[in-house]
Amino acid sequence: MKVNKKVWFNSIGVGLCTVIYSLIMSGFSLWMGSAAFIAVSYFFGAGFPKKKIWNILVSFALGILWGFIASYLLDIQAISGLVPSSIMFGIMTFIVLFLQGTIMKFTMVPAWLIAWGTTMLIVTNITIHNWGLFALQLFLCMVLGIFVIGFASNYFNLRMFHFFPDKK
């Protein structure tokens, strides 16, 4: 089986950049490494939209904020039940889509929802002692995922094709 050069370069590039990210993550005690993979997976899945990076990052930040709001609301006993929490999540999702469709057209709903879900997954499984630090670390993990794994592996690919161009 002959493997395409692009597959080799992508695999090596993402693999190497994941090693680098893991070292950075460990060195700075960023324990939410999976958030980087969720973020960069969205970025790759969206077609690597370099021109929309700031839209995606703002949407990630809004998603983290949305996760905090939902977590706070779920701590209210009257909302924590199945039906009230389902209604709350429905209303919050409606608001995200409405805002994106009206006054916040720069946002990207999938990125917002991914960050919201990631935040909710983490905060419902551990106790957060410093919400500001948590938000910064989570956002930083997402940013590093996109830049260290996404952009750096793309740069690696470009360099590899420069040094090993396709035969004509």
Short mmCIF file of C-alpha atoms in Angstrom, two decimals, residues 8 12-13 16 22 26 32 44 54 72 77 83 94 103 123 136 144-145 158:
data_model
loop_
_atom_site.label_atom_id
_atom_site.label_comp_id
_atom_site.label_asym_id
_atom_site.label_seq_id
_atom_site.Cartn_x
_atom_site.Cartn_y
_atom_site.Cartn_z
CA TRP A 8 2.80 11.27 6.02
CA ILE A 12 4.19 13.51 11.44
CA GLY A 13 3.38 17.21 11.81
CA LEU A 16 5.24 16.27 16.63
CA SER A 22 2.02 18.11 25.76
CA SER A 26 2.85 19.76 31.50
CA MET A 32 -7.11 20.42 30.73
CA PHE A 44 -9.57 21.07 11.50
CA TRP A 54 -10.55 35.43 15.97
CA TYR A 72 -24.46 28.78 38.26
CA GLN A 77 -32.44 24.11 43.37
CA VAL A 83 -37.60 19.58 33.27
CA PHE A 94 -31.99 29.68 21.65
CA ILE A 103 -26.17 41.28 16.76
CA VAL A 123 -17.20 21.88 35.99
CA LEU A 136 -7.97 31.45 31.77
CA LEU A 144 -2.68 26.55 22.39
CA GLY A 145 -4.45 23.62 20.76
CA LEU A 158 4.23 23.70 4.18
#
